[in-house]
Amino acid sequence: MSTFVVILGRLLQAVPTLFGIVAVVFLMTRALPGDPAVFFAGPAATPESIAEIRAQLGLDQSLATQFVQYLGALASGDLGQSLSTGQPVADELMRRLPASLELTLVALLISVSIAVPLGVLAAVRQDSWIDQLCRFVVTAGVSLPTFFTGLLLLYVFYFLLGIAPAPLGRLDILFVPPPHVTGFYLVDGALAGQWDVVGSAAAQIALPSVTLALFTLAPLARMTRAAMLQALGSEYIRTARAAGLSRARVLFVYAFRNALLPVVTTLGMVFSFSLGANVLVEKVFSWPGIGSFAIEALVVSDYAAVQGFVLSMAVLFVLLNLCVDLLYTLIDPRVRLDA
């Protein structure tokens, strides 16, 4: 069976899951307090004008009718129109998604570059100070809420020390965004040769990415340590050592490669959790991503925007799981990608 057929099968298997998510989110948004027609009409609106707007939005119809109409719009790629911005939800999500992805990817790059070596060293030097450091990092990472870590970093590095820029978005107000290629300011600025823009974008993303990295670092370091301890205690490692193979070859070629599978699984889950944790981090640092967009939509009961955000997160989660499964086959050829 070709890889393309298997991928197509996985995507089709995800359709019932996505349908269930759409149904649950649709019902949950209708249970939110507040009336979007009242918000849209304004504080001086009369009951008649509110009723007229409710009819224009289709909110005077039954839930079943509204759900069928929503599914029909989804089938044509229409996520609806945001009441808070007046723009199509799909356009808002596409405009803000690169900011959230850039923040998440930079945070994951930081956490992986620290967590994996730390987990390997903690397993190799068990009960040493490195192992104790790994346990401290893991405990701190799972104990500190992201909004608290973000506020603490802002207080220290922006308010007290004054070495961090003001948390006012992706760029300093003196710079204009680089020409759009990927939507990632760090990449687009480098492609355009605008290194001052790259420097401003790097300064702006430093604190929010470190905040998110502290959250994602803990599970990665913990899983790396546990997987390496299990691999180092295996019989094939003892056999490799008895055969006289070098310490580096035993550690990195045999133990680390076999320990990578659970680490990659955890990385995929952490990526998904990071997109959710972005909501608080983006709000603390005024980051113009889809997380801050979802919070603003939630406050005013903007049904279409909230539903579009959750659906986009679900689709990203499905695609991410598929990428992790494909990565398994590259790390370990014994793993087969079955439909």
Short mmCIF file of C-alpha atoms in Angstrom, two decimals:
data_model
loop_
_atom_site.label_atom_id
_atom_site.label_comp_id
_atom_site.label_asym_id
_atom_site.label_seq_id
_atom_site.Cartn_x
_atom_site.Cartn_y
_atom_site.Cartn_z
CA MET A 1 0.00 0.00 0.00
CA SER A 2 1.51 3.33 -1.04
CA THR A 3 2.21 6.08 1.47
CA PHE A 4 -0.20 8.41 -0.33
CA VAL A 5 -3.09 5.96 0.09
CA VAL A 6 -2.25 5.49 3.77
CA ILE A 7 -2.16 9.27 4.34
CA LEU A 8 -5.49 9.66 2.52
CA GLY A 9 -6.97 6.90 4.69
CA ARG A 10 -5.77 8.62 7.87
CA LEU A 11 -7.31 11.92 6.77
CA LEU A 12 -10.64 10.24 6.02
CA GLN A 13 -10.55 8.53 9.43
CA ALA A 14 -10.23 11.98 11.02
CA VAL A 15 -13.50 13.24 9.46
CA PRO A 16 -15.82 11.72 12.16
CA THR A 17 -13.57 13.15 14.87
CA LEU A 18 -13.67 16.61 13.32
CA PHE A 19 -17.46 16.35 12.93
CA GLY A 20 -17.79 15.51 16.64
CA ILE A 21 -15.58 18.46 17.57
CA VAL A 22 -17.64 20.80 15.37
CA ALA A 23 -20.89 19.59 16.98
CA VAL A 24 -19.60 19.90 20.55
CA VAL A 25 -18.11 23.35 19.99
CA PHE A 26 -21.30 24.53 18.27
CA LEU A 27 -23.39 23.55 21.30
CA MET A 28 -20.86 24.93 23.81
CA THR A 29 -20.69 28.34 22.12
CA ARG A 30 -24.50 28.58 22.23
CA ALA A 31 -24.33 27.90 25.97
CA LEU A 32 -21.98 30.85 26.55
CA PRO A 33 -23.41 33.77 28.52
CA GLY A 34 -24.16 36.92 26.55
CA ASP A 35 -25.96 37.66 23.33
CA PRO A 36 -23.92 38.49 20.22
CA ALA A 37 -26.89 40.41 18.80
CA VAL A 38 -26.85 42.73 21.84
CA PHE A 39 -23.10 43.30 21.43
CA PHE A 40 -23.41 43.94 17.71
CA ALA A 41 -26.37 46.32 18.17
CA GLY A 42 -24.52 48.50 20.67
CA PRO A 43 -25.48 50.01 24.05
CA ALA A 44 -28.17 52.35 22.62
CA ALA A 45 -30.05 49.62 20.75
CA THR A 46 -33.77 49.06 21.23
CA PRO A 47 -35.35 45.62 21.69
CA GLU A 48 -36.72 45.87 18.15
CA SER A 49 -33.30 46.56 16.61
CA ILE A 50 -31.75 43.71 18.65
CA ALA A 51 -34.45 41.34 17.42
CA GLU A 52 -33.83 42.49 13.85
CA ILE A 53 -30.08 41.87 14.14
CA ARG A 54 -30.72 38.48 15.73
CA ALA A 55 -32.86 37.58 12.74
CA GLN A 56 -30.16 38.80 10.33
CA LEU A 57 -27.58 36.60 12.10
CA GLY A 58 -29.93 33.62 11.99
CA LEU A 59 -29.95 33.33 15.78
CA ASP A 60 -33.76 33.36 15.93
CA GLN A 61 -33.89 29.94 14.29
CA SER A 62 -33.70 26.58 16.04
CA LEU A 63 -30.31 25.10 16.98
CA ALA A 64 -30.79 22.26 14.49
CA THR A 65 -31.42 24.71 11.65
CA GLN A 66 -28.42 26.84 12.66
CA PHE A 67 -26.20 23.72 12.81
CA VAL A 68 -27.27 22.50 9.38
CA GLN A 69 -26.62 25.94 7.92
CA TYR A 70 -23.21 26.04 9.63
CA LEU A 71 -22.27 22.62 8.20
CA GLY A 72 -23.36 23.77 4.75
CA ALA A 73 -21.14 26.83 5.02
CA LEU A 74 -18.23 24.69 6.26
CA ALA A 75 -18.59 22.39 3.28
CA SER A 76 -17.98 25.39 1.01
CA GLY A 77 -15.00 26.55 3.09
CA ASP A 78 -16.89 29.40 4.76
CA LEU A 79 -16.15 29.71 8.49
CA GLY A 80 -18.51 32.64 8.86
CA GLN A 81 -17.91 36.29 9.65
CA SER A 82 -16.43 37.59 12.88
CA LEU A 83 -18.73 40.00 14.71
CA SER A 84 -15.85 41.61 16.61
CA THR A 85 -13.75 42.49 13.54
CA GLY A 86 -16.31 42.38 10.74
CA GLN A 87 -13.96 40.25 8.63
CA PRO A 88 -14.31 36.62 7.45
CA VAL A 89 -13.07 34.23 10.14
CA ALA A 90 -10.95 32.29 7.63
CA ASP A 91 -9.10 35.50 6.66
CA GLU A 92 -8.55 36.45 10.31
CA LEU A 93 -7.17 32.99 11.14
CA MET A 94 -4.89 32.90 8.09
CA ARG A 95 -3.59 36.39 8.90
CA ARG A 96 -2.86 35.55 12.55
CA LEU A 97 -1.81 31.89 12.26
CA PRO A 98 1.82 32.63 11.18
CA ALA A 99 2.35 34.68 14.36
CA SER A 100 1.19 31.78 16.56
CA LEU A 101 3.16 29.18 14.59
CA GLU A 102 6.33 31.29 14.66
CA LEU A 103 6.04 31.71 18.42
CA THR A 104 5.36 27.99 18.95
CA LEU A 105 8.17 26.81 16.67
CA VAL A 106 10.75 29.12 18.25
CA ALA A 107 9.65 27.98 21.72
CA LEU A 108 9.91 24.31 20.69
CA LEU A 109 13.34 24.91 19.17
CA ILE A 110 14.52 26.39 22.48
CA SER A 111 12.97 23.63 24.60
CA VAL A 112 14.23 20.76 22.41
CA SER A 113 17.77 22.17 22.30
CA ILE A 114 17.79 22.22 26.12
CA ALA A 115 15.52 19.33 27.15
CA VAL A 116 16.97 16.55 24.99
CA PRO A 117 20.67 17.04 25.97
CA LEU A 118 19.60 17.58 29.58
CA GLY A 119 17.53 14.38 29.60
CA VAL A 120 20.35 12.37 28.01
CA LEU A 121 22.94 13.67 30.49
CA ALA A 122 20.57 13.05 33.42
CA ALA A 123 20.14 9.43 32.33
CA VAL A 124 23.86 8.87 31.73
CA ARG A 125 24.85 10.53 35.03
CA GLN A 126 21.99 9.29 37.17
CA ASP A 127 21.71 10.84 40.67
CA SER A 128 24.40 13.42 39.85
CA TRP A 129 23.90 17.21 40.03
CA ILE A 130 22.81 17.17 36.39
CA ASP A 131 20.10 14.65 37.25
CA GLN A 132 18.99 16.85 40.16
CA LEU A 133 18.96 19.88 37.83
CA CYS A 134 16.78 17.94 35.37
CA ARG A 135 14.32 17.07 38.15
CA PHE A 136 14.22 20.70 39.29
CA VAL A 137 13.54 21.93 35.74
CA VAL A 138 10.80 19.32 35.26
CA THR A 139 9.13 20.20 38.56
CA ALA A 140 9.33 23.95 37.91
CA GLY A 141 8.07 23.56 34.34
CA VAL A 142 4.93 21.67 35.32
CA SER A 143 4.29 23.77 38.44
CA LEU A 144 4.51 27.32 37.08
CA PRO A 145 1.52 28.53 35.03
CA THR A 146 2.49 30.14 31.73
CA PHE A 147 0.78 33.45 32.54
CA PHE A 148 2.71 33.67 35.85
CA THR A 149 6.03 32.88 34.15
CA GLY A 150 5.33 35.47 31.46
CA LEU A 151 4.43 38.19 33.94
CA LEU A 152 7.49 37.34 36.06
CA LEU A 153 9.83 37.56 33.04
CA LEU A 154 8.25 40.86 32.01
CA TYR A 155 8.67 42.27 35.50
CA VAL A 156 12.34 41.28 35.71
CA PHE A 157 13.63 41.88 32.18
CA TYR A 158 11.39 44.78 31.06
CA PHE A 159 10.39 46.65 34.21
CA LEU A 160 13.43 46.12 36.51
CA LEU A 161 16.37 45.59 34.15
CA GLY A 162 15.00 47.39 31.08
CA ILE A 163 16.76 45.06 28.62
CA ALA A 164 13.63 43.62 27.02
CA PRO A 165 11.37 45.57 24.62
CA ALA A 166 7.83 46.53 25.54
CA PRO A 167 5.35 43.66 25.01
CA LEU A 168 3.53 45.34 22.14
CA GLY A 169 3.42 42.73 19.41
CA ARG A 170 5.78 41.19 16.89
CA LEU A 171 7.80 44.30 15.96
CA ASP A 172 8.91 47.55 17.49
CA ILE A 173 6.70 50.48 16.42
CA LEU A 174 9.66 52.00 14.53
CA PHE A 175 9.73 49.10 12.02
CA VAL A 176 7.32 47.94 9.35
CA PRO A 177 6.71 44.24 8.64
CA PRO A 178 8.92 42.67 5.94
CA PRO A 179 7.42 41.62 2.58
CA HIS A 180 5.12 38.64 3.15
CA VAL A 181 6.59 35.29 2.07
CA THR A 182 6.04 32.84 4.92
CA GLY A 183 4.40 35.13 7.47
CA PHE A 184 7.30 34.47 9.88
CA TYR A 185 8.97 37.84 10.47
CA LEU A 186 12.31 36.21 11.35
CA VAL A 187 12.37 34.33 8.05
CA ASP A 188 10.81 37.01 5.86
CA GLY A 189 13.14 39.67 7.25
CA ALA A 190 16.17 37.48 6.54
CA LEU A 191 14.95 36.71 3.00
CA ALA A 192 14.50 40.45 2.35
CA GLY A 193 17.89 41.26 3.87
CA GLN A 194 16.25 43.53 6.47
CA TRP A 195 18.45 42.53 9.40
CA ASP A 196 17.26 45.40 11.60
CA VAL A 197 13.73 43.99 11.27
CA VAL A 198 15.06 40.52 12.10
CA GLY A 199 16.74 41.92 15.21
CA SER A 200 13.56 43.68 16.31
CA ALA A 201 11.47 40.53 15.69
CA ALA A 202 13.99 38.41 17.64
CA ALA A 203 13.90 40.83 20.57
CA GLN A 204 10.09 40.87 20.60
CA ILE A 205 9.75 37.08 20.43
CA ALA A 206 12.42 36.33 23.03
CA LEU A 207 10.38 36.59 26.24
CA PRO A 208 7.14 34.98 24.98
CA SER A 209 9.08 32.09 23.40
CA VAL A 210 11.10 31.52 26.59
CA THR A 211 7.84 31.56 28.58
CA LEU A 212 6.36 28.91 26.33
CA ALA A 213 9.63 26.96 26.23
CA LEU A 214 9.67 26.63 30.03
CA PHE A 215 6.23 25.05 29.77
CA THR A 216 7.23 22.60 27.01
CA LEU A 217 10.70 21.82 28.35
CA ALA A 218 9.49 19.80 31.34
CA PRO A 219 7.69 16.91 29.58
CA LEU A 220 10.41 16.63 26.92
CA ALA A 221 13.24 16.42 29.47
CA ARG A 222 11.32 13.95 31.60
CA MET A 223 10.48 11.67 28.67
CA THR A 224 14.04 11.85 27.27
CA ARG A 225 15.48 10.83 30.64
CA ALA A 226 13.01 7.98 31.13
CA ALA A 227 13.45 6.65 27.58
CA MET A 228 17.23 6.81 27.81
CA LEU A 229 17.25 4.99 31.17
CA GLN A 230 15.11 2.23 29.68
CA ALA A 231 17.33 1.97 26.60
CA LEU A 232 20.57 1.96 28.58
CA GLY A 233 19.24 -0.90 30.73
CA SER A 234 18.38 -3.08 27.73
CA GLU A 235 20.18 -6.30 26.84
CA TYR A 236 21.29 -5.06 23.42
CA ILE A 237 23.15 -2.20 25.10
CA ARG A 238 24.96 -4.64 27.40
CA THR A 239 25.77 -6.76 24.36
CA ALA A 240 27.13 -3.73 22.50
CA ARG A 241 29.31 -2.82 25.45
CA ALA A 242 30.53 -6.42 25.81
CA ALA A 243 31.46 -6.41 22.11
CA GLY A 244 33.84 -3.53 22.80
CA LEU A 245 31.99 -0.78 20.97
CA SER A 246 32.94 2.76 21.93
CA ARG A 247 30.94 4.60 24.59
CA ALA A 248 29.84 7.28 22.14
CA ARG A 249 28.64 4.70 19.59
CA VAL A 250 26.68 2.77 22.20
CA LEU A 251 25.13 5.97 23.57
CA PHE A 252 24.19 7.85 20.42
CA VAL A 253 23.81 5.14 17.75
CA TYR A 254 22.06 2.43 19.77
CA ALA A 255 20.57 3.91 22.96
CA PHE A 256 19.58 7.40 21.77
CA ARG A 257 18.07 6.26 18.49
CA ASN A 258 15.85 3.71 20.23
CA ALA A 259 14.86 6.29 22.83
CA LEU A 260 13.76 8.77 20.16
CA LEU A 261 10.35 7.21 19.44
CA PRO A 262 8.67 8.14 22.75
CA VAL A 263 10.44 11.52 22.64
CA VAL A 264 8.97 12.24 19.20
CA THR A 265 5.53 11.17 20.45
CA THR A 266 5.85 13.57 23.37
CA LEU A 267 7.08 16.31 21.05
CA GLY A 268 3.94 15.98 18.93
CA MET A 269 1.71 16.20 22.00
CA VAL A 270 3.70 19.13 23.36
CA PHE A 271 3.32 20.96 20.05
CA SER A 272 -0.45 20.60 20.30
CA PHE A 273 -0.49 21.70 23.93
CA SER A 274 1.70 24.67 23.03
CA LEU A 275 -0.85 25.93 20.53
CA GLY A 276 -3.40 25.89 23.34
CA ALA A 277 -1.02 27.45 25.87
CA ASN A 278 -0.37 30.21 23.34
CA VAL A 279 -3.72 31.69 24.29
CA LEU A 280 -2.44 32.96 27.65
CA VAL A 281 1.07 33.81 26.45
CA GLU A 282 -0.25 35.84 23.52
CA LYS A 283 -2.56 37.76 25.83
CA VAL A 284 0.25 38.57 28.30
CA PHE A 285 2.62 39.80 25.54
CA SER A 286 -0.03 41.34 23.24
CA TRP A 287 1.02 38.85 20.57
CA PRO A 288 -1.33 39.13 17.56
CA GLY A 289 -1.90 35.39 17.09
CA ILE A 290 -4.99 33.25 16.86
CA GLY A 291 -4.96 32.69 20.63
CA SER A 292 -5.55 36.35 21.47
CA PHE A 293 -8.13 36.46 18.66
CA ALA A 294 -9.98 33.53 20.29
CA ILE A 295 -10.02 35.18 23.72
CA GLU A 296 -11.40 38.44 22.32
CA ALA A 297 -14.04 36.47 20.42
CA LEU A 298 -14.94 34.47 23.51
CA VAL A 299 -15.52 37.62 25.59
CA VAL A 300 -18.12 38.98 23.15
CA SER A 301 -19.71 35.57 22.33
CA ASP A 302 -18.46 35.73 18.75
CA TYR A 303 -19.69 32.27 17.78
CA ALA A 304 -18.14 32.03 14.32
CA ALA A 305 -14.69 33.11 15.50
CA VAL A 306 -14.60 30.69 18.44
CA GLN A 307 -15.81 27.81 16.27
CA GLY A 308 -13.27 28.64 13.58
CA PHE A 309 -10.44 28.75 16.12
CA VAL A 310 -11.30 25.36 17.66
CA LEU A 311 -11.78 23.76 14.25
CA SER A 312 -8.43 25.07 13.00
CA MET A 313 -6.74 23.71 16.16
CA ALA A 314 -8.36 20.31 15.56
CA VAL A 315 -7.18 20.21 11.94
CA LEU A 316 -3.65 21.18 13.01
CA PHE A 317 -3.70 18.42 15.63
CA VAL A 318 -4.73 15.81 13.04
CA LEU A 319 -2.03 16.92 10.59
CA LEU A 320 0.55 16.98 13.36
CA ASN A 321 -0.25 13.42 14.43
CA LEU A 322 0.10 12.32 10.81
CA CYS A 323 3.53 14.00 10.58
CA VAL A 324 4.62 12.24 13.78
CA ASP A 325 3.53 8.87 12.37
CA LEU A 326 5.51 9.55 9.19
CA LEU A 327 8.53 10.53 11.28
CA TYR A 328 8.36 7.16 13.06
CA THR A 329 9.12 5.35 9.81
CA LEU A 330 12.23 7.48 9.26
CA ILE A 331 13.58 6.95 12.79
CA ASP A 332 12.86 3.22 13.01
CA PRO A 333 12.44 1.28 9.72
CA ARG A 334 10.71 -1.53 11.66
CA VAL A 335 7.71 0.74 12.20
CA ARG A 336 5.14 0.37 9.44
CA LEU A 337 2.63 3.07 8.53
CA ASP A 338 -0.60 1.10 8.28
CA ALA A 339 -3.97 2.58 7.50
#
